[in-house]
mmCIF file of C-alpha atoms in Angstrom:
data_model
loop_
_atom_site.group_PDB
_atom_site.id
_atom_site.type_symbol
_atom_site.label_atom_id
_atom_site.label_comp_id
_atom_site.label_asym_id
_atom_site.label_seq_id
_atom_site.Cartn_x
_atom_site.Cartn_y
_atom_site.Cartn_z
ATOM 1 C CA TRP S 3 0.000 0.000 0.000
ATOM 2 C CA CYS S 4 2.761 2.487 0.887
ATOM 3 C CA ILE S 5 4.540 2.277 -2.460
ATOM 4 C CA PHE S 6 1.234 2.274 -4.321
ATOM 5 C CA GLN S 7 0.009 5.372 -2.484
ATOM 6 C CA LEU S 8 3.195 7.248 -3.309
ATOM 7 C CA ALA S 9 2.964 6.207 -6.947
ATOM 8 C CA ALA S 10 -0.733 7.137 -7.041
ATOM 9 C CA PHE S 11 0.035 10.586 -5.646
ATOM 10 C CA ARG S 12 2.730 11.134 -8.252
ATOM 11 C CA LYS S 13 0.360 9.959 -11.011
ATOM 12 C CA ALA S 14 -2.388 12.327 -9.880
ATOM 13 C CA ASN S 15 0.029 15.196 -9.110
ATOM 14 C CA PRO S 16 2.916 15.090 -11.596
ATOM 15 C CA SER S 17 4.259 18.433 -10.358
ATOM 16 C CA GLY S 18 3.540 17.793 -6.679
ATOM 17 C CA GLN S 19 6.296 17.447 -4.098
ATOM 18 C CA VAL S 20 6.848 14.307 -2.073
ATOM 19 C CA VAL S 21 8.624 15.082 1.211
ATOM 20 C CA LEU S 22 10.142 12.101 2.975
ATOM 21 C CA ALA S 23 10.701 12.775 6.688
ATOM 22 C CA PRO S 24 12.262 9.657 8.232
ATOM 23 C CA LEU S 25 11.620 9.350 11.958
ATOM 24 C CA TYR S 26 14.968 7.663 12.569
ATOM 25 C CA VAL S 27 16.593 11.121 12.625
ATOM 26 C CA GLU S 28 14.567 12.214 15.660
ATOM 27 C CA THR S 29 15.203 8.907 17.421
ATOM 28 C CA MET S 30 18.915 9.094 16.693
ATOM 29 C CA ILE S 31 19.281 12.704 17.826
ATOM 30 C CA GLY S 32 17.276 11.946 20.963
ATOM 31 C CA MET S 33 19.710 9.154 21.818
ATOM 32 C CA VAL S 34 22.661 11.463 21.112
ATOM 33 C CA MET S 35 21.259 14.054 23.519
ATOM 34 C CA MET S 36 20.779 11.419 26.208
ATOM 35 C CA GLY S 37 24.323 10.236 25.568
ATOM 36 C CA LEU S 38 25.680 13.761 26.050
ATOM 37 C CA ILE S 39 23.918 14.025 29.394
ATOM 38 C CA VAL S 40 25.354 10.675 30.485
ATOM 39 C CA ILE S 41 28.840 11.831 29.425
ATOM 40 C CA MET S 42 28.452 14.945 31.588
ATOM 41 C CA ILE S 43 27.426 12.780 34.531
ATOM 42 C CA THR S 44 30.368 10.401 34.077
ATOM 43 C CA PHE S 45 32.747 13.364 33.764
ATOM 44 C CA MET S 46 31.512 14.844 37.025
ATOM 45 C CA LEU S 47 31.735 11.399 38.618
ATOM 46 C CA ALA S 48 35.357 11.124 37.490
ATOM 47 C CA GLN S 49 36.063 14.473 39.150
ATOM 48 C CA ILE S 50 34.352 13.392 42.363
ATOM 49 C CA LEU S 51 36.457 10.220 42.413
ATOM 50 C CA ALA S 52 39.550 12.426 42.097
ATOM 51 C CA TRP S 53 40.527 10.916 38.746
ATOM 52 C CA GLY S 54 41.223 14.375 37.370
ATOM 53 C CA GLU S 55 44.937 13.889 38.109
ATOM 54 C CA PHE S 56 44.975 11.036 35.610
ATOM 55 C CA GLY S 57 43.902 12.862 32.457
ATOM 56 C CA TYR S 58 43.779 9.872 30.130
ATOM 57 C CA ILE S 59 41.847 7.677 32.579
ATOM 58 C CA SER S 60 39.360 10.441 33.387
ATOM 59 C CA THR S 61 38.782 11.264 29.712
ATOM 60 C CA ALA S 62 38.399 7.606 28.659
ATOM 61 C CA PHE S 63 35.934 6.976 31.487
ATOM 62 C CA SER S 64 33.905 10.062 30.560
ATOM 63 C CA LEU S 65 33.736 9.084 26.879
ATOM 64 C CA LEU S 66 32.937 5.410 27.494
ATOM 65 C CA PRO S 67 29.137 5.941 27.054
ATOM 66 C CA ILE S 68 29.804 6.897 23.435
ATOM 67 C CA LEU S 69 30.595 3.252 22.574
ATOM 68 C CA PRO S 70 27.057 1.805 23.000
ATOM 69 C CA LEU S 71 25.690 4.989 21.416
ATOM 70 C CA VAL S 72 27.848 4.461 18.331
ATOM 71 C CA HIS S 73 26.667 0.857 18.042
ATOM 72 C CA TYR S 74 23.008 1.931 18.307
ATOM 73 C CA VAL S 75 23.421 4.656 15.659
ATOM 74 C CA ARG S 76 25.122 2.204 13.296
ATOM 75 C CA ARG S 77 22.236 -0.255 13.635
ATOM 76 C CA THR S 78 19.700 2.526 13.036
ATOM 77 C CA LEU S 79 21.492 3.698 9.893
ATOM 78 C CA ARG S 80 21.751 0.093 8.721
ATOM 79 C CA GLU S 81 17.950 -0.063 8.656
ATOM 80 C CA LYS S 82 17.928 3.124 6.604
ATOM 81 C CA ARG S 83 20.253 1.575 4.052
ATOM 82 C CA ARG S 84 18.117 -1.579 4.027
ATOM 83 C CA LEU S 85 15.054 0.541 3.212
ATOM 84 C CA VAL S 86 16.868 2.252 0.343
ATOM 85 C CA ALA S 87 18.091 -1.081 -1.022
ATOM 86 C CA ALA S 88 14.598 -2.571 -0.818
ATOM 87 C CA LEU S 89 13.175 0.365 -2.766
ATOM 88 C CA GLU S 90 15.888 0.132 -5.413
ATOM 89 C CA SER S 91 15.262 -3.597 -5.922
ATOM 90 C CA PHE S 92 11.457 -3.365 -5.600
ATOM 91 C CA ASP S 93 9.544 -6.224 -7.172
ATOM 92 C CA LEU S 94 5.766 -6.014 -7.397
ATOM 93 C CA HIS S 95 5.413 -9.784 -7.440
ATOM 94 C CA GLU S 96 7.154 -10.021 -4.048
ATOM 95 C CA ALA S 97 5.122 -7.221 -2.464
ATOM 96 C CA GLY S 98 2.384 -8.435 -0.147
ATOM 97 C CA CYS S 99 -1.078 -7.153 0.788
ATOM 98 C CA SER S 100 -3.129 -7.906 3.871
ATOM 99 C CA THR S 101 -6.231 -8.952 1.867
ATOM 100 C CA ASP S 102 -7.001 -10.300 -1.579
ATOM 101 C CA PHE S 103 -9.312 -7.341 -2.212
ATOM 102 C CA ASP S 104 -6.432 -4.894 -1.703
ATOM 103 C CA ARG S 105 -4.190 -6.903 -3.993
ATOM 104 C CA GLU S 106 -6.748 -7.045 -6.794
ATOM 105 C CA PHE S 107 -7.550 -3.353 -6.447
ATOM 106 C CA ILE S 108 -3.901 -2.316 -6.534
ATOM 107 C CA HIS S 109 -3.020 -4.540 -9.480
ATOM 108 C CA ALA S 110 -6.038 -3.239 -11.428
ATOM 109 C CA ARG S 111 -5.028 0.392 -10.880
ATOM 110 C CA ILE S 112 -1.407 -0.375 -11.755
ATOM 111 C CA SER S 113 -2.410 -1.985 -15.036
ATOM 112 C CA GLU S 114 -4.679 0.973 -15.786
ATOM 113 C CA TRP S 115 -2.093 3.690 -14.992
ATOM 114 C CA TYR S 116 1.206 2.083 -15.994
ATOM 115 C CA GLY S 117 0.189 -0.565 -18.527
ATOM 116 C CA SER S 118 1.748 -3.581 -16.810
ATOM 117 C CA PRO S 119 3.251 -4.694 -13.496
ATOM 118 C CA GLU S 120 6.689 -4.692 -15.108
ATOM 119 C CA ALA S 121 6.339 -1.037 -16.145
ATOM 120 C CA PHE S 122 5.274 -0.120 -12.617
ATOM 121 C CA THR S 123 8.259 -1.971 -11.175
ATOM 122 C CA GLU S 124 10.614 -0.076 -13.482
ATOM 123 C CA TYR S 125 8.979 3.208 -12.478
ATOM 124 C CA VAL S 126 9.446 2.480 -8.753
ATOM 125 C CA ARG S 127 13.067 1.435 -9.261
ATOM 126 C CA GLY S 128 13.778 4.447 -11.454
ATOM 127 C CA PRO S 129 12.108 7.867 -11.094
ATOM 128 C CA LEU S 130 10.333 7.160 -7.794
ATOM 129 C CA PHE S 131 13.479 5.703 -6.225
ATOM 130 C CA ARG S 132 15.585 8.699 -7.255
ATOM 131 C CA GLU S 133 12.992 11.079 -5.841
ATOM 132 C CA LEU S 134 12.581 9.310 -2.499
ATOM 133 C CA ALA S 135 16.161 8.166 -1.950
ATOM 134 C CA GLY S 136 17.578 11.698 -2.061
ATOM 135 C CA PRO S 137 16.824 12.532 1.597
ATOM 136 C CA LEU S 138 18.147 9.113 2.620
ATOM 137 C CA SER S 139 21.402 9.258 0.672
ATOM 138 C CA GLY S 140 23.211 10.888 3.586
ATOM 139 C CA ILE S 141 22.585 12.109 7.103
ATOM 140 C CA GLN S 142 20.512 15.270 6.976
ATOM 141 C CA VAL S 143 19.976 16.608 10.477
ATOM 142 C CA PRO S 144 17.994 19.872 10.751
ATOM 143 C CA ILE S 145 19.932 22.861 12.061
ATOM 144 C CA ALA S 146 17.407 23.199 14.901
ATOM 145 C CA TYR S 147 18.498 19.808 16.270
ATOM 146 C CA TRP S 148 22.148 20.811 16.155
ATOM 147 C CA ALA S 149 21.248 24.036 17.971
ATOM 148 C CA LEU S 150 19.548 21.991 20.682
ATOM 149 C CA ILE S 151 22.623 19.782 21.065
ATOM 150 C CA ALA S 152 24.846 22.876 21.164
ATOM 151 C CA ALA S 153 22.630 24.367 23.888
ATOM 152 C CA ILE S 154 23.165 21.287 26.078
ATOM 153 C CA GLU S 155 26.921 21.517 25.635
ATOM 154 C CA THR S 156 26.961 25.286 26.167
ATOM 155 C CA SER S 157 25.012 25.102 29.416
ATOM 156 C CA SER S 158 27.578 22.758 30.968
ATOM 157 C CA LEU S 159 30.591 24.749 29.738
ATOM 158 C CA LEU S 160 29.166 28.058 30.975
ATOM 159 C CA GLU S 161 29.376 26.684 34.502
ATOM 160 C CA PHE S 162 33.161 26.846 34.249
ATOM 161 C CA GLN S 163 32.897 30.327 32.734
ATOM 162 C CA MET S 164 30.811 31.432 35.699
ATOM 163 C CA SER S 165 33.316 29.984 38.155
ATOM 164 C CA TYR S 166 36.071 32.046 36.509
ATOM 165 C CA TYR S 167 33.911 35.154 36.796
ATOM 166 C CA LEU S 168 32.970 34.567 40.434
ATOM 167 C CA GLY S 169 36.626 33.905 41.195
ATOM 168 C CA GLY S 170 37.533 37.410 40.024
ATOM 169 C CA ALA S 171 39.440 36.451 36.865
ATOM 170 C CA PRO S 172 40.592 39.394 34.675
ATOM 171 C CA TRP S 173 38.674 40.277 31.526
ATOM 172 C CA ASP S 174 41.274 38.842 29.129
ATOM 173 C CA THR S 175 41.112 35.486 30.927
ATOM 174 C CA LEU S 176 37.309 35.545 30.812
ATOM 175 C CA LEU S 177 37.362 36.387 27.095
ATOM 176 C CA SER S 178 39.881 33.657 26.318
ATOM 177 C CA GLN S 179 37.881 31.178 28.369
ATOM 178 C CA PHE S 180 34.647 32.013 26.537
ATOM 179 C CA LEU S 181 36.123 31.990 23.021
ATOM 180 C CA ALA S 182 38.224 28.835 23.389
ATOM 181 C CA SER S 183 36.501 26.735 26.045
ATOM 182 C CA VAL S 184 32.868 27.632 25.325
ATOM 183 C CA LEU S 185 32.290 28.861 21.767
ATOM 184 C CA ALA S 186 35.071 26.942 19.991
ATOM 185 C CA SER S 187 34.640 23.882 22.197
ATOM 186 C CA VAL S 188 30.928 23.573 21.413
ATOM 187 C CA LEU S 189 31.499 24.006 17.683
ATOM 188 C CA TRP S 190 34.361 21.488 17.563
ATOM 189 C CA ARG S 191 32.147 18.974 19.346
ATOM 190 C CA VAL S 192 29.380 19.544 16.814
ATOM 191 C CA VAL S 193 31.916 18.960 14.030
ATOM 192 C CA CYS S 194 33.048 15.779 15.772
ATOM 193 C CA LEU S 195 29.439 14.571 16.062
ATOM 194 C CA THR S 196 28.767 15.165 12.367
ATOM 195 C CA LEU S 197 31.927 13.252 11.481
ATOM 196 C CA SER S 198 31.000 10.431 13.858
ATOM 197 C CA LEU S 199 27.492 10.145 12.399
ATOM 198 C CA ASN S 200 28.910 9.948 8.893
ATOM 199 C CA LEU S 201 31.390 7.293 10.001
ATOM 200 C CA CYS S 202 28.498 5.321 11.492
ATOM 201 C CA ASP S 203 26.655 5.618 8.181
ATOM 202 C CA TRP S 204 29.662 4.520 6.118
ATOM 203 C CA CYS S 205 30.289 1.557 8.442
ATOM 204 C CA SER S 206 26.663 0.505 8.851
ATOM 205 C CA ALA S 207 26.757 -2.465 6.461
ATOM 206 C CA ARG S 208 25.780 -5.777 8.027
ATOM 207 C CA SER S 209 28.627 -8.121 8.915
ATOM 208 C CA SER S 210 29.466 -10.842 11.428
ATOM 209 C CA LEU S 211 29.047 -10.066 15.123
ATOM 210 C CA THR S 212 32.790 -9.780 15.713
ATOM 211 C CA ILE S 213 33.362 -7.461 12.745
ATOM 212 C CA ASP S 214 30.261 -5.464 13.662
ATOM 213 C CA LEU S 215 31.512 -4.847 17.203
ATOM 214 C CA LEU S 216 34.965 -4.049 15.858
ATOM 215 C CA LYS S 217 33.515 -1.401 13.546
ATOM 216 C CA SER S 218 31.706 0.233 16.464
ATOM 217 C CA PHE S 219 34.887 0.149 18.525
ATOM 218 C CA LEU S 220 36.952 1.780 15.755
ATOM 219 C CA VAL S 221 34.376 4.542 15.254
ATOM 220 C CA TRP S 222 34.402 5.087 19.025
ATOM 221 C CA ILE S 223 38.203 5.312 19.076
ATOM 222 C CA LEU S 224 38.220 7.857 16.238
ATOM 223 C CA THR S 225 35.457 9.900 17.859
ATOM 224 C CA CYS S 226 37.190 9.938 21.245
ATOM 225 C CA GLY S 227 40.514 10.802 19.617
ATOM 226 C CA ILE S 228 39.048 13.780 17.782
ATOM 227 C CA LEU S 229 37.255 14.966 20.913
ATOM 228 C CA TYR S 230 40.421 14.695 22.965
ATOM 229 C CA VAL S 231 42.476 16.605 20.375
ATOM 230 C CA SER S 232 39.838 19.346 20.266
ATOM 231 C CA MET S 233 39.895 19.645 24.070
ATOM 232 C CA VAL S 234 43.693 19.914 24.092
ATOM 233 C CA LEU S 235 43.528 22.529 21.316
ATOM 234 C CA ASP S 236 40.957 24.574 23.240
ATOM 235 C CA PHE S 237 43.091 24.388 26.384
ATOM 236 C CA ILE S 238 46.216 25.559 24.537
ATOM 237 C CA CYS S 239 44.361 28.394 22.806
ATOM 238 C CA GLN S 240 42.793 29.501 26.067
ATOM 239 C CA ARG S 241 46.231 29.744 27.639
ATOM 240 C CA GLY S 242 47.494 31.641 24.583
ATOM 241 C CA GLY S 243 45.313 34.673 25.228
ATOM 242 C CA PRO S 244 42.328 36.348 23.550
ATOM 243 C CA LEU S 245 43.908 36.530 20.075
ATOM 244 C CA THR S 246 44.775 32.831 19.931
ATOM 245 C CA ALA S 247 41.377 31.927 21.355
ATOM 246 C CA ALA S 248 39.656 34.106 18.762
ATOM 247 C CA LEU S 249 41.545 32.435 15.906
ATOM 248 C CA ASN S 250 40.533 29.041 17.274
ATOM 249 C CA ALA S 251 36.896 30.173 17.477
ATOM 250 C CA LEU S 252 36.972 31.477 13.888
ATOM 251 C CA ALA S 253 38.422 28.189 12.657
ATOM 252 C CA ALA S 254 35.737 26.263 14.540
ATOM 253 C CA ILE S 255 32.989 28.475 13.077
ATOM 254 C CA PHE S 256 34.297 27.938 9.535
ATOM 255 C CA VAL S 257 34.666 24.151 9.851
ATOM 256 C CA ALA S 258 31.277 23.836 11.571
ATOM 257 C CA PHE S 259 29.692 25.853 8.757
ATOM 258 C CA LEU S 260 31.138 23.489 6.168
ATOM 259 C CA SER S 261 30.236 20.322 8.101
ATOM 260 C CA LEU S 262 26.611 21.405 8.591
ATOM 261 C CA GLY S 263 25.954 21.842 4.883
ATOM 262 C CA GLY S 264 27.757 25.091 4.167
ATOM 263 C CA TRP S 265 29.818 23.539 1.375
ATOM 264 C CA ASN S 266 26.688 22.411 -0.484
ATOM 265 C CA TRP S 267 25.187 25.869 0.022
ATOM 266 C CA LEU S 268 28.288 27.504 -1.449
ATOM 267 C CA CYS S 269 28.249 25.131 -4.422
ATOM 268 C CA ARG S 270 24.581 25.902 -5.134
ATOM 269 C CA GLY S 271 25.374 29.611 -4.950
ATOM 270 C CA ARG S 272 28.068 29.285 -7.628
ATOM 271 C CA ARG S 273 25.576 27.678 -9.989
#
């Protein structure tokens, strides 16, 4: 019924627009937000346990919740790829209906509109597939969702900014702290999340259990490595003063702009 309804809409409205809004994006982003909250809790727990003196241990413990999150995202994106593959290889003879009446009705309309079941199958695999598979070809997360994720990260980082202020830190220290450890830090983390989601998508193909777990582990290692490098960079730039922190923030803004679709926007503008 689903494929038939889409094809019927396109037949009745040749110039109409079909908007595919997959719900897996909301589910995935919701899990990412929960994961960020858990990471904050584990980070604070590491500080309470006085692990802060052991930087590597504290960081690894704080980022450990990312591993099951990566595995979940990979499985979710695998289902997306399975849906795209099923649409590309659609076969009317293998499609089922709940009742014989539905099957007879659908086949009658298909023969009337497209001439034969084979012609309908070719239409679904061709024009309809290209129209529907576009939004599923990559990971398209609305900017509003990224803003919500950035707000969660910003709220936790502003606590440190407030502690600097209440401690009587000079204005140049406060400015460096905000530019490097709040603004740039949030943007670098958004960039890291976009990269991690794309890695999960690229590595989402089904494989044996051992290889599947290994893929999740490798994506986790890369994600944690990038996060750790970004934190070290922010720390160095913060210590370097307002100018160094500002350059770091500008670089983070530029890279975040490109990673969130800015490159495609620039390419469309050139055309």
